[in-house]
PDB file of C-alpha atoms in Angstrom:
ATOM      1  CA  GLU Y   1       5.476 -13.212   9.623  1.00  0.00           C
ATOM      2  CA  ASP Y   2       2.666 -10.795  10.300  1.00  0.00           C
ATOM      3  CA  GLN Y   3      -0.653 -11.769   8.783  1.00  0.00           C
ATOM      4  CA  VAL Y   4      -3.659  -9.728   7.739  1.00  0.00           C
ATOM      5  CA  THR Y   5      -6.962 -11.250   6.631  1.00  0.00           C
ATOM      6  CA  GLN Y   6      -9.858  -9.171   5.371  1.00  0.00           C
ATOM      7  CA  SER Y   7     -13.473 -10.219   5.003  1.00  0.00           C
ATOM      8  CA  PRO Y   8     -15.649 -10.321   3.112  1.00  0.00           C
ATOM      9  CA  GLU Y   9     -13.727 -10.292  -0.178  1.00  0.00           C
ATOM     10  CA  ALA Y  10     -16.591  -8.454  -1.831  1.00  0.00           C
ATOM     11  CA  LEU Y  11     -19.646  -6.654  -0.504  1.00  0.00           C
ATOM     12  CA  ARG Y  12     -22.591  -5.197  -2.351  1.00  0.00           C
ATOM     13  CA  LEU Y  13     -24.772  -2.703  -0.513  1.00  0.00           C
ATOM     14  CA  GLN Y  14     -27.735  -0.655  -1.485  1.00  0.00           C
ATOM     15  CA  GLU Y  15     -27.326   3.057  -0.941  1.00  0.00           C
ATOM     16  CA  GLY Y  16     -28.092   3.802   2.697  1.00  0.00           C
ATOM     17  CA  GLU Y  17     -27.551   0.220   3.875  1.00  0.00           C
ATOM     18  CA  SER Y  18     -24.936   0.314   6.648  1.00  0.00           C
ATOM     19  CA  SER Y  19     -22.414  -2.492   7.131  1.00  0.00           C
ATOM     20  CA  SER Y  20     -18.954  -3.355   8.442  1.00  0.00           C
ATOM     21  CA  LEU Y  21     -15.726  -4.645   6.947  1.00  0.00           C
ATOM     22  CA  ASN Y  22     -13.433  -6.836   9.006  1.00  0.00           C
ATOM     23  CA  CYS Y  23      -9.642  -6.982   9.279  1.00  0.00           C
ATOM     24  CA  SER Y  24      -8.109  -9.719  11.423  1.00  0.00           C
ATOM     25  CA  TYR Y  25      -4.421  -9.516  12.162  1.00  0.00           C
ATOM     26  CA  THR Y  26      -1.595 -11.279  13.909  1.00  0.00           C
ATOM     27  CA  VAL Y  27       1.428  -9.171  14.607  1.00  0.00           C
ATOM     28  CA  SER Y  28       4.285  -9.122  17.036  1.00  0.00           C
ATOM     29  CA  GLY Y  29       3.848  -5.818  18.809  1.00  0.00           C
ATOM     30  CA  LEU Y  30       1.417  -3.651  16.892  1.00  0.00           C
ATOM     31  CA  ARG Y  31       2.887  -0.317  15.919  1.00  0.00           C
ATOM     32  CA  GLY Y  32      -0.080   0.781  13.882  1.00  0.00           C
ATOM     33  CA  LEU Y  33      -3.065  -0.479  11.897  1.00  0.00           C
ATOM     34  CA  PHE Y  34      -3.887   1.460   8.759  1.00  0.00           C
ATOM     35  CA  TRP Y  35      -6.958   1.677   6.544  1.00  0.00           C
ATOM     36  CA  TYR Y  36      -6.685   2.741   2.924  1.00  0.00           C
ATOM     37  CA  ARG Y  37      -9.130   3.175   0.085  1.00  0.00           C
ATOM     38  CA  GLN Y  38      -8.123   2.190  -3.444  1.00  0.00           C
ATOM     39  CA  ASP Y  39     -10.032   3.107  -6.572  1.00  0.00           C
ATOM     40  CA  PRO Y  40      -9.449   1.165  -9.814  1.00  0.00           C
ATOM     41  CA  GLY Y  41      -6.226   2.175 -11.525  1.00  0.00           C
ATOM     42  CA  LYS Y  42      -5.112   4.393  -8.636  1.00  0.00           C
ATOM     43  CA  GLY Y  43      -2.850   4.207  -5.629  1.00  0.00           C
ATOM     44  CA  PRO Y  44      -4.112   3.570  -2.092  1.00  0.00           C
ATOM     45  CA  GLU Y  45      -5.484   6.644  -0.365  1.00  0.00           C
ATOM     46  CA  PHE Y  46      -4.819   6.907   3.357  1.00  0.00           C
ATOM     47  CA  LEU Y  47      -7.899   6.938   5.625  1.00  0.00           C
ATOM     48  CA  PHE Y  48      -7.031   6.123   9.249  1.00  0.00           C
ATOM     49  CA  THR Y  49      -4.317   5.002  11.651  1.00  0.00           C
ATOM     50  CA  LEU Y  50      -5.206   3.126  14.847  1.00  0.00           C
ATOM     51  CA  TYR Y  51      -2.621   2.392  17.520  1.00  0.00           C
ATOM     52  CA  SER Y  52      -4.214   0.596  20.450  1.00  0.00           C
ATOM     53  CA  ALA Y  53      -7.211  -1.533  21.368  1.00  0.00           C
ATOM     54  CA  GLY Y  54     -10.293   0.522  22.069  1.00  0.00           C
ATOM     55  CA  GLU Y  55      -9.319   3.342  19.768  1.00  0.00           C
ATOM     56  CA  GLU Y  56     -11.866   4.696  17.275  1.00  0.00           C
ATOM     57  CA  LYS Y  57     -11.586   7.202  14.439  1.00  0.00           C
ATOM     58  CA  GLU Y  58     -14.236   8.719  12.180  1.00  0.00           C
ATOM     59  CA  LYS Y  59     -14.331  10.476   8.850  1.00  0.00           C
ATOM     60  CA  GLU Y  60     -17.637  11.324   7.210  1.00  0.00           C
ATOM     61  CA  ARG Y  61     -19.523   8.024   6.788  1.00  0.00           C
ATOM     62  CA  LEU Y  62     -16.578   5.875   7.891  1.00  0.00           C
ATOM     63  CA  LYS Y  63     -15.640   4.789  11.383  1.00  0.00           C
ATOM     64  CA  ALA Y  64     -12.687   2.549  12.221  1.00  0.00           C
ATOM     65  CA  THR Y  65     -12.357   0.602  15.458  1.00  0.00           C
ATOM     66  CA  LEU Y  66      -9.619  -1.608  16.872  1.00  0.00           C
ATOM     67  CA  THR Y  67      -9.442  -4.570  19.231  1.00  0.00           C
ATOM     68  CA  LYS Y  68      -6.443  -6.726  20.120  1.00  0.00           C
ATOM     69  CA  LYS Y  69      -7.090  -9.068  17.209  1.00  0.00           C
ATOM     70  CA  GLU Y  70      -9.152  -7.225  14.654  1.00  0.00           C
ATOM     71  CA  SER Y  71     -10.309  -3.939  13.253  1.00  0.00           C
ATOM     72  CA  PHE Y  72     -13.639  -2.972  11.776  1.00  0.00           C
ATOM     73  CA  LEU Y  73     -14.442  -0.335   9.221  1.00  0.00           C
ATOM     74  CA  HIS Y  74     -18.062   0.665   9.703  1.00  0.00           C
ATOM     75  CA  ILE Y  75     -19.809   2.366   6.814  1.00  0.00           C
ATOM     76  CA  THR Y  76     -22.938   4.274   7.737  1.00  0.00           C
ATOM     77  CA  ALA Y  77     -25.538   5.087   5.074  1.00  0.00           C
ATOM     78  CA  PRO Y  78     -23.097   4.534   2.190  1.00  0.00           C
ATOM     79  CA  LYS Y  79     -23.345   6.316  -1.136  1.00  0.00           C
ATOM     80  CA  PRO Y  80     -22.305   5.084  -4.599  1.00  0.00           C
ATOM     81  CA  GLU Y  81     -19.143   7.210  -4.370  1.00  0.00           C
ATOM     82  CA  ASP Y  82     -18.004   5.032  -1.457  1.00  0.00           C
ATOM     83  CA  SER Y  83     -17.553   2.173  -3.921  1.00  0.00           C
ATOM     84  CA  ALA Y  84     -13.880   1.153  -3.836  1.00  0.00           C
ATOM     85  CA  THR Y  85     -11.549  -1.491  -2.473  1.00  0.00           C
ATOM     86  CA  TYR Y  86     -10.745  -0.955   1.202  1.00  0.00           C
ATOM     87  CA  LEU Y  87      -7.336  -2.158   2.336  1.00  0.00           C
ATOM     88  CA  CYS Y  88      -6.115  -2.885   5.833  1.00  0.00           C
ATOM     89  CA  ALA Y  89      -2.410  -2.923   6.721  1.00  0.00           C
ATOM     90  CA  VAL Y  90      -0.395  -3.455   9.888  1.00  0.00           C
ATOM     91  CA  GLN Y  91       3.043  -2.489  11.033  1.00  0.00           C
ATOM     92  CA  GLY Y  92       4.653  -4.427  13.859  1.00  0.00           C
ATOM     93  CA  ASN Y  93       7.848  -5.216  15.675  1.00  0.00           C
ATOM     94  CA  ASP Y  94       8.558  -8.477  13.872  1.00  0.00           C
ATOM     95  CA  ARG Y  95      11.980  -9.959  14.290  1.00  0.00           C
ATOM     96  CA  GLY Y  96      14.853  -7.973  12.966  1.00  0.00           C
ATOM     97  CA  SER Y  97      12.749  -5.990  10.625  1.00  0.00           C
ATOM     98  CA  THR Y  98      12.690  -2.262  10.342  1.00  0.00           C
ATOM     99  CA  LEU Y  99       9.655  -0.332  11.287  1.00  0.00           C
ATOM    100  CA  GLY Y 100       8.884   0.669   7.727  1.00  0.00           C
ATOM    101  CA  ARG Y 101       7.239  -2.388   6.258  1.00  0.00           C
ATOM    102  CA  LEU Y 102       3.436  -2.545   5.987  1.00  0.00           C
ATOM    103  CA  TYR Y 103       1.684  -5.904   5.680  1.00  0.00           C
ATOM    104  CA  PHE Y 104      -1.486  -5.607   3.630  1.00  0.00           C
ATOM    105  CA  GLY Y 105      -4.605  -7.710   3.439  1.00  0.00           C
ATOM    106  CA  ARG Y 106      -6.146  -8.474   0.060  1.00  0.00           C
ATOM    107  CA  GLY Y 107      -8.893  -5.944   0.573  1.00  0.00           C
ATOM    108  CA  THR Y 108     -12.674  -5.818   0.501  1.00  0.00           C
ATOM    109  CA  GLN Y 109     -14.212  -4.682  -2.758  1.00  0.00           C
ATOM    110  CA  LEU Y 110     -17.247  -2.585  -1.856  1.00  0.00           C
ATOM    111  CA  THR Y 111     -19.961  -1.767  -4.373  1.00  0.00           C
ATOM    112  CA  VAL Y 112     -22.774   0.589  -3.394  1.00  0.00           C
ATOM    113  CA  TRP Y 113     -25.659   0.741  -5.836  1.00  0.00           C
ATOM    114  CA  PRO Y 114     -28.329   3.443  -5.967  1.00  0.00           C
TER     115      PRO Y 114
ATOM    116  CA  ASN Z   1       1.056  20.401  -1.749  1.00  0.00           C
ATOM    117  CA  ALA Z   2       2.023  17.853  -4.376  1.00  0.00           C
ATOM    118  CA  GLY Z   3       1.577  14.238  -3.491  1.00  0.00           C
ATOM    119  CA  VAL Z   4       3.825  11.324  -4.331  1.00  0.00           C
ATOM    120  CA  MET Z   5       4.637  11.317  -8.018  1.00  0.00           C
ATOM    121  CA  GLN Z   6       5.493   8.298 -10.106  1.00  0.00           C
ATOM    122  CA  ASN Z   7       6.465   7.972 -13.721  1.00  0.00           C
ATOM    123  CA  PRO Z   8       5.854   6.588 -16.119  1.00  0.00           C
ATOM    124  CA  ARG Z   9       2.280   5.642 -15.311  1.00  0.00           C
ATOM    125  CA  HIS Z  10       2.347   2.846 -17.862  1.00  0.00           C
ATOM    126  CA  LEU Z  11       5.385   1.004 -19.150  1.00  0.00           C
ATOM    127  CA  VAL Z  12       5.562  -1.743 -21.739  1.00  0.00           C
ATOM    128  CA  ARG Z  13       8.732  -3.791 -22.070  1.00  0.00           C
ATOM    129  CA  ARG Z  14       9.657  -6.870 -24.048  1.00  0.00           C
ATOM    130  CA  ARG Z  15      11.126  -9.832 -22.238  1.00  0.00           C
ATOM    131  CA  GLY Z  16      14.818  -9.252 -21.535  1.00  0.00           C
ATOM    132  CA  GLN Z  17      14.646  -5.457 -21.538  1.00  0.00           C
ATOM    133  CA  GLU Z  18      15.210  -3.206 -18.561  1.00  0.00           C
ATOM    134  CA  ALA Z  19      12.490  -1.291 -16.723  1.00  0.00           C
ATOM    135  CA  ARG Z  20      13.158   1.889 -14.732  1.00  0.00           C
ATOM    136  CA  LEU Z  21      10.452   3.207 -12.454  1.00  0.00           C
ATOM    137  CA  ARG Z  22      10.753   6.617 -10.817  1.00  0.00           C
ATOM    138  CA  CYS Z  23       9.272   7.998  -7.624  1.00  0.00           C
ATOM    139  CA  SER Z  24       9.381  11.507  -6.156  1.00  0.00           C
ATOM    140  CA  PRO Z  25       8.196  11.557  -2.534  1.00  0.00           C
ATOM    141  CA  MET Z  26       5.944  14.159  -1.000  1.00  0.00           C
ATOM    142  CA  LYS Z  27       7.624  17.413  -0.087  1.00  0.00           C
ATOM    143  CA  GLY Z  28       9.335  17.072   3.272  1.00  0.00           C
ATOM    144  CA  HIS Z  29       9.357  13.258   3.172  1.00  0.00           C
ATOM    145  CA  SER Z  30      12.716  11.508   3.256  1.00  0.00           C
ATOM    146  CA  HIS Z  31      11.547   7.888   3.540  1.00  0.00           C
ATOM    147  CA  VAL Z  32      10.476   5.941   0.474  1.00  0.00           C
ATOM    148  CA  TYR Z  33       8.909   2.493   0.168  1.00  0.00           C
ATOM    149  CA  TRP Z  34       8.217   0.365  -2.897  1.00  0.00           C
ATOM    150  CA  TYR Z  35       5.375  -2.161  -3.098  1.00  0.00           C
ATOM    151  CA  ARG Z  36       4.213  -4.500  -5.840  1.00  0.00           C
ATOM    152  CA  GLN Z  37       0.616  -5.462  -6.537  1.00  0.00           C
ATOM    153  CA  LEU Z  38       0.125  -8.545  -8.668  1.00  0.00           C
ATOM    154  CA  PRO Z  39      -3.287  -9.254 -10.234  1.00  0.00           C
ATOM    155  CA  GLU Z  40      -5.665 -10.712  -7.664  1.00  0.00           C
ATOM    156  CA  GLU Z  41      -3.097 -10.306  -4.882  1.00  0.00           C
ATOM    157  CA  GLY Z  42      -2.490  -7.779  -2.149  1.00  0.00           C
ATOM    158  CA  LEU Z  43       0.225  -5.181  -1.957  1.00  0.00           C
ATOM    159  CA  LYS Z  44       3.588  -6.722  -1.119  1.00  0.00           C
ATOM    160  CA  PHE Z  45       6.479  -4.793   0.399  1.00  0.00           C
ATOM    161  CA  MET Z  46       9.672  -4.740  -1.637  1.00  0.00           C
ATOM    162  CA  VAL Z  47      12.142  -2.206  -0.258  1.00  0.00           C
ATOM    163  CA  TYR Z  48      12.494   0.717   2.147  1.00  0.00           C
ATOM    164  CA  LEU Z  49      14.985   3.512   1.469  1.00  0.00           C
ATOM    165  CA  GLN Z  50      16.176   6.754   2.923  1.00  0.00           C
ATOM    166  CA  LYS Z  51      18.345   9.228   1.078  1.00  0.00           C
ATOM    167  CA  GLU Z  52      21.455   7.322  -0.081  1.00  0.00           C
ATOM    168  CA  ASN Z  53      20.619   4.328   2.128  1.00  0.00           C
ATOM    169  CA  ILE Z  54      18.758   1.062   1.719  1.00  0.00           C
ATOM    170  CA  ILE Z  55      17.134   0.357   5.074  1.00  0.00           C
ATOM    171  CA  ASP Z  56      15.291  -2.888   4.313  1.00  0.00           C
ATOM    172  CA  GLU Z  57      15.348  -4.783   1.006  1.00  0.00           C
ATOM    173  CA  SER Z  58      14.107  -8.086   2.374  1.00  0.00           C
ATOM    174  CA  GLY Z  59      11.004  -8.061   0.166  1.00  0.00           C
ATOM    175  CA  MET Z  60      12.864  -7.594  -3.081  1.00  0.00           C
ATOM    176  CA  PRO Z  61      13.893 -10.520  -5.306  1.00  0.00           C
ATOM    177  CA  LYS Z  62      17.640 -11.093  -4.994  1.00  0.00           C
ATOM    178  CA  GLU Z  63      18.261 -11.082  -8.718  1.00  0.00           C
ATOM    179  CA  ARG Z  64      17.410  -8.543 -11.420  1.00  0.00           C
ATOM    180  CA  PHE Z  65      15.844  -6.034  -8.993  1.00  0.00           C
ATOM    181  CA  SER Z  66      17.596  -3.036  -7.458  1.00  0.00           C
ATOM    182  CA  ALA Z  67      16.554   0.242  -5.889  1.00  0.00           C
ATOM    183  CA  GLU Z  68      18.200   3.513  -5.030  1.00  0.00           C
ATOM    184  CA  PHE Z  69      17.312   6.886  -3.550  1.00  0.00           C
ATOM    185  CA  PRO Z  70      20.135   9.279  -4.364  1.00  0.00           C
ATOM    186  CA  LYS Z  71      20.915  12.498  -2.562  1.00  0.00           C
ATOM    187  CA  GLU Z  72      19.419  14.422  -5.463  1.00  0.00           C
ATOM    188  CA  GLY Z  73      16.567  13.263  -7.634  1.00  0.00           C
ATOM    189  CA  PRO Z  74      13.875  10.625  -7.445  1.00  0.00           C
ATOM    190  CA  SER Z  75      14.008   7.101  -6.121  1.00  0.00           C
ATOM    191  CA  ILE Z  76      14.516   4.521  -8.866  1.00  0.00           C
ATOM    192  CA  LEU Z  77      13.336   0.913  -8.949  1.00  0.00           C
ATOM    193  CA  ARG Z  78      15.223  -0.941 -11.636  1.00  0.00           C
ATOM    194  CA  ILE Z  79      14.281  -4.319 -13.067  1.00  0.00           C
ATOM    195  CA  GLN Z  80      16.797  -5.919 -15.387  1.00  0.00           C
ATOM    196  CA  GLN Z  81      15.973  -8.581 -17.972  1.00  0.00           C
ATOM    197  CA  VAL Z  82      12.250  -8.421 -17.317  1.00  0.00           C
ATOM    198  CA  VAL Z  83      10.118 -11.551 -17.530  1.00  0.00           C
ATOM    199  CA  ARG Z  84       6.342 -11.911 -17.935  1.00  0.00           C
ATOM    200  CA  GLY Z  85       5.975 -12.568 -14.201  1.00  0.00           C
ATOM    201  CA  ASP Z  86       7.207  -9.032 -13.497  1.00  0.00           C
ATOM    202  CA  SER Z  87       4.001  -7.617 -14.990  1.00  0.00           C
ATOM    203  CA  ALA Z  88       2.307  -5.836 -12.098  1.00  0.00           C
ATOM    204  CA  ALA Z  89       1.483  -2.461 -10.624  1.00  0.00           C
ATOM    205  CA  TYR Z  90       4.403  -0.962  -8.708  1.00  0.00           C
ATOM    206  CA  PHE Z  91       3.574   1.589  -6.058  1.00  0.00           C
ATOM    207  CA  CYS Z  92       5.838   3.983  -4.254  1.00  0.00           C
ATOM    208  CA  ALA Z  93       4.957   5.453  -0.873  1.00  0.00           C
ATOM    209  CA  SER Z  94       6.626   8.041   1.320  1.00  0.00           C
ATOM    210  CA  SER Z  95       6.578   9.160   4.943  1.00  0.00           C
ATOM    211  CA  PRO Z  96       8.166  12.056   6.828  1.00  0.00           C
ATOM    212  CA  HIS Z  97      10.140   9.731   9.092  1.00  0.00           C
ATOM    213  CA  GLY Z  98      10.586   6.033   9.751  1.00  0.00           C
ATOM    214  CA  THR Z  99       9.311   5.789  13.313  1.00  0.00           C
ATOM    215  CA  GLY Z 100       6.759   3.021  13.635  1.00  0.00           C
ATOM    216  CA  GLY Z 101       3.123   3.885  13.266  1.00  0.00           C
ATOM    217  CA  VAL Z 102       3.579   6.655  10.735  1.00  0.00           C
ATOM    218  CA  GLU Z 103       1.231   6.524   7.773  1.00  0.00           C
ATOM    219  CA  GLN Z 104       2.628   6.117   4.295  1.00  0.00           C
ATOM    220  CA  TYR Z 105       1.250   8.091   1.376  1.00  0.00           C
ATOM    221  CA  PHE Z 106       1.082   6.339  -1.952  1.00  0.00           C
ATOM    222  CA  GLY Z 107       1.632   7.470  -5.499  1.00  0.00           C
ATOM    223  CA  PRO Z 108      -0.592   6.540  -8.448  1.00  0.00           C
ATOM    224  CA  GLY Z 109       1.612   3.605  -9.426  1.00  0.00           C
ATOM    225  CA  THR Z 110       3.410   2.407 -12.534  1.00  0.00           C
ATOM    226  CA  ARG Z 111       1.739  -0.395 -14.429  1.00  0.00           C
ATOM    227  CA  LEU Z 112       4.386  -2.562 -16.014  1.00  0.00           C
ATOM    228  CA  THR Z 113       3.431  -4.904 -18.830  1.00  0.00           C
ATOM    229  CA  VAL Z 114       5.994  -7.368 -20.134  1.00  0.00           C
ATOM    230  CA  THR Z 115       5.258  -8.756 -23.581  1.00  0.00           C
TER     231      THR Z 115
END
């Protein structure tokens, strides 16, 4: 079965202190790697899709990158409003399965303090 | 453009009762997915449906759980004879098609508490 591991589990940053979140994955034939943001009591909010090694995508203070085994979510000069849990998910060509299923990691809980 | 809608947002059931969770996908989306999030665990896939068809139910418990997405109306996740272990947040997601690599958009979830 496809596996997704995120690290660290929790991260505390001071406002303006840049850092990166890691997502390691094993999948049979990557169809897509997805990053989501989840605030307490809410559903995951879509951020990025990455399809192949070397690809990068940016949105405001966030930048996602992809290699053959892992993805990074870089946060530049974070603000308190960036505090949330960031989830990574993959979709692959595992045996017999449809293309619909996403496999999620447990997430990184990010706290940015002023 | 309305997002994915789920209701109720909170549901309390006693052990042995039935729980019905509803999901209306985004406009123009015909593919629906249900996930469960247990406390301190990640999101786990349960079932993938298209209109009037179950595409993949391999993540759903074989007993007490069922799902449907009728031609008209919302998708329904039904849990019969609920037990305390069913307490969790249930999320619905939708996508415009089922081709691999398409992002799924999530609703706000239904938080089920079994007493």
